mmCIF file of C-alpha atoms in Angstrom:
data_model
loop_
_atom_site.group_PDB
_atom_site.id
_atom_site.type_symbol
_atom_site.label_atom_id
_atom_site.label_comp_id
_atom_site.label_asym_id
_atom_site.label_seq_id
_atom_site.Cartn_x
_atom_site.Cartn_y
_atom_site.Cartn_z
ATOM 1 C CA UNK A 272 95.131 80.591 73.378
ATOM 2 C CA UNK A 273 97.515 82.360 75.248
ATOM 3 C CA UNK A 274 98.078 82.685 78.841
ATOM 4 C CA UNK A 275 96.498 85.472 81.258
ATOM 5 C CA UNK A 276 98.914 87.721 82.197
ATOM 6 C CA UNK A 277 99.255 88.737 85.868
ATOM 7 C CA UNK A 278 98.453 92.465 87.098
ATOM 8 C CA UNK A 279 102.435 92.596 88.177
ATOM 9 C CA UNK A 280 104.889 90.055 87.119
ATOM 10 C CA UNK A 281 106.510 90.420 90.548
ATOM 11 C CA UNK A 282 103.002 89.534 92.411
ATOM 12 C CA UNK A 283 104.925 85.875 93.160
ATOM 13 C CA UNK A 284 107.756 86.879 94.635
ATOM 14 C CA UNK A 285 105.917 89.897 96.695
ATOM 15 C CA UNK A 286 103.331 87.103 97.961
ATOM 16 C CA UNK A 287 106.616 84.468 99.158
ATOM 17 C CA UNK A 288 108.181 87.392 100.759
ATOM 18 C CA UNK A 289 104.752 88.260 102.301
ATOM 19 C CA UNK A 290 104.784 84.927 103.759
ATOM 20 C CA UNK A 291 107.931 85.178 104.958
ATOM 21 C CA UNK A 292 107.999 88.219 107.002
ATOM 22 C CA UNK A 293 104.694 86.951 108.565
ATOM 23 C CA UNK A 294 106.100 83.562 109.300
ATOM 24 C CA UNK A 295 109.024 86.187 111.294
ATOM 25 C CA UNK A 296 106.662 88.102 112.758
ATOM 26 C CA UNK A 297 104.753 85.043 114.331
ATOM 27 C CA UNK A 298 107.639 83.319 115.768
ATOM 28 C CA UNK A 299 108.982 86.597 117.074
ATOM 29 C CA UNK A 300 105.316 86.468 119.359
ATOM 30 C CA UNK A 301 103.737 89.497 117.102
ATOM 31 C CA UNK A 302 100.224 90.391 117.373
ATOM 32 C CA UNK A 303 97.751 88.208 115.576
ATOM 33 C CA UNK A 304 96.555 91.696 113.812
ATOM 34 C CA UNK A 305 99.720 92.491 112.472
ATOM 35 C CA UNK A 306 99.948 88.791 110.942
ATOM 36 C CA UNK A 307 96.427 88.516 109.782
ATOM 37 C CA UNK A 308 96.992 91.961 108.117
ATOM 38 C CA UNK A 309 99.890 90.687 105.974
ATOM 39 C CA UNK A 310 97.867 87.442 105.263
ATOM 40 C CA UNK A 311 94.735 89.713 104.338
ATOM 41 C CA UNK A 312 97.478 91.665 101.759
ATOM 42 C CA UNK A 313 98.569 88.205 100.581
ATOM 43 C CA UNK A 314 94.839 87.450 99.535
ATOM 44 C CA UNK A 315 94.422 90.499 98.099
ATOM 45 C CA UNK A 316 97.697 90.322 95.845
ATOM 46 C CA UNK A 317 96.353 86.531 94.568
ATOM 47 C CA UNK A 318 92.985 87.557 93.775
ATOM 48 C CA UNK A 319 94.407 90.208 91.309
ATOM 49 C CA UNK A 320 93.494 93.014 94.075
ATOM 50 C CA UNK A 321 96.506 94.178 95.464
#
């Protein structure tokens, strides 16, 4: 059996630099939108929707 293959091979590294930027964002006192934007894009990317 062989393994699925993801929609983009980069999808992990777009999702940890995702994280990253919103983990900036919040401790530079952004507004909860603008993080729970990025955080709705990181879902998106993980469920193969992005």
């Amino acid at each position: 059996m062989t393994e699925p293959v993801l929609p983009l091979p980069d999808v992990p590294l777009m999702i940890e630099d995702l994280l990253v930027r919103a983990r900036q964002l919040a401790d530079a006192g952004a507004h909860r939108e603008a993080i729970e934007e990025i955080l709705d894009h990181v879902a998106a990317l993980r469920e193969g929707r992005g």
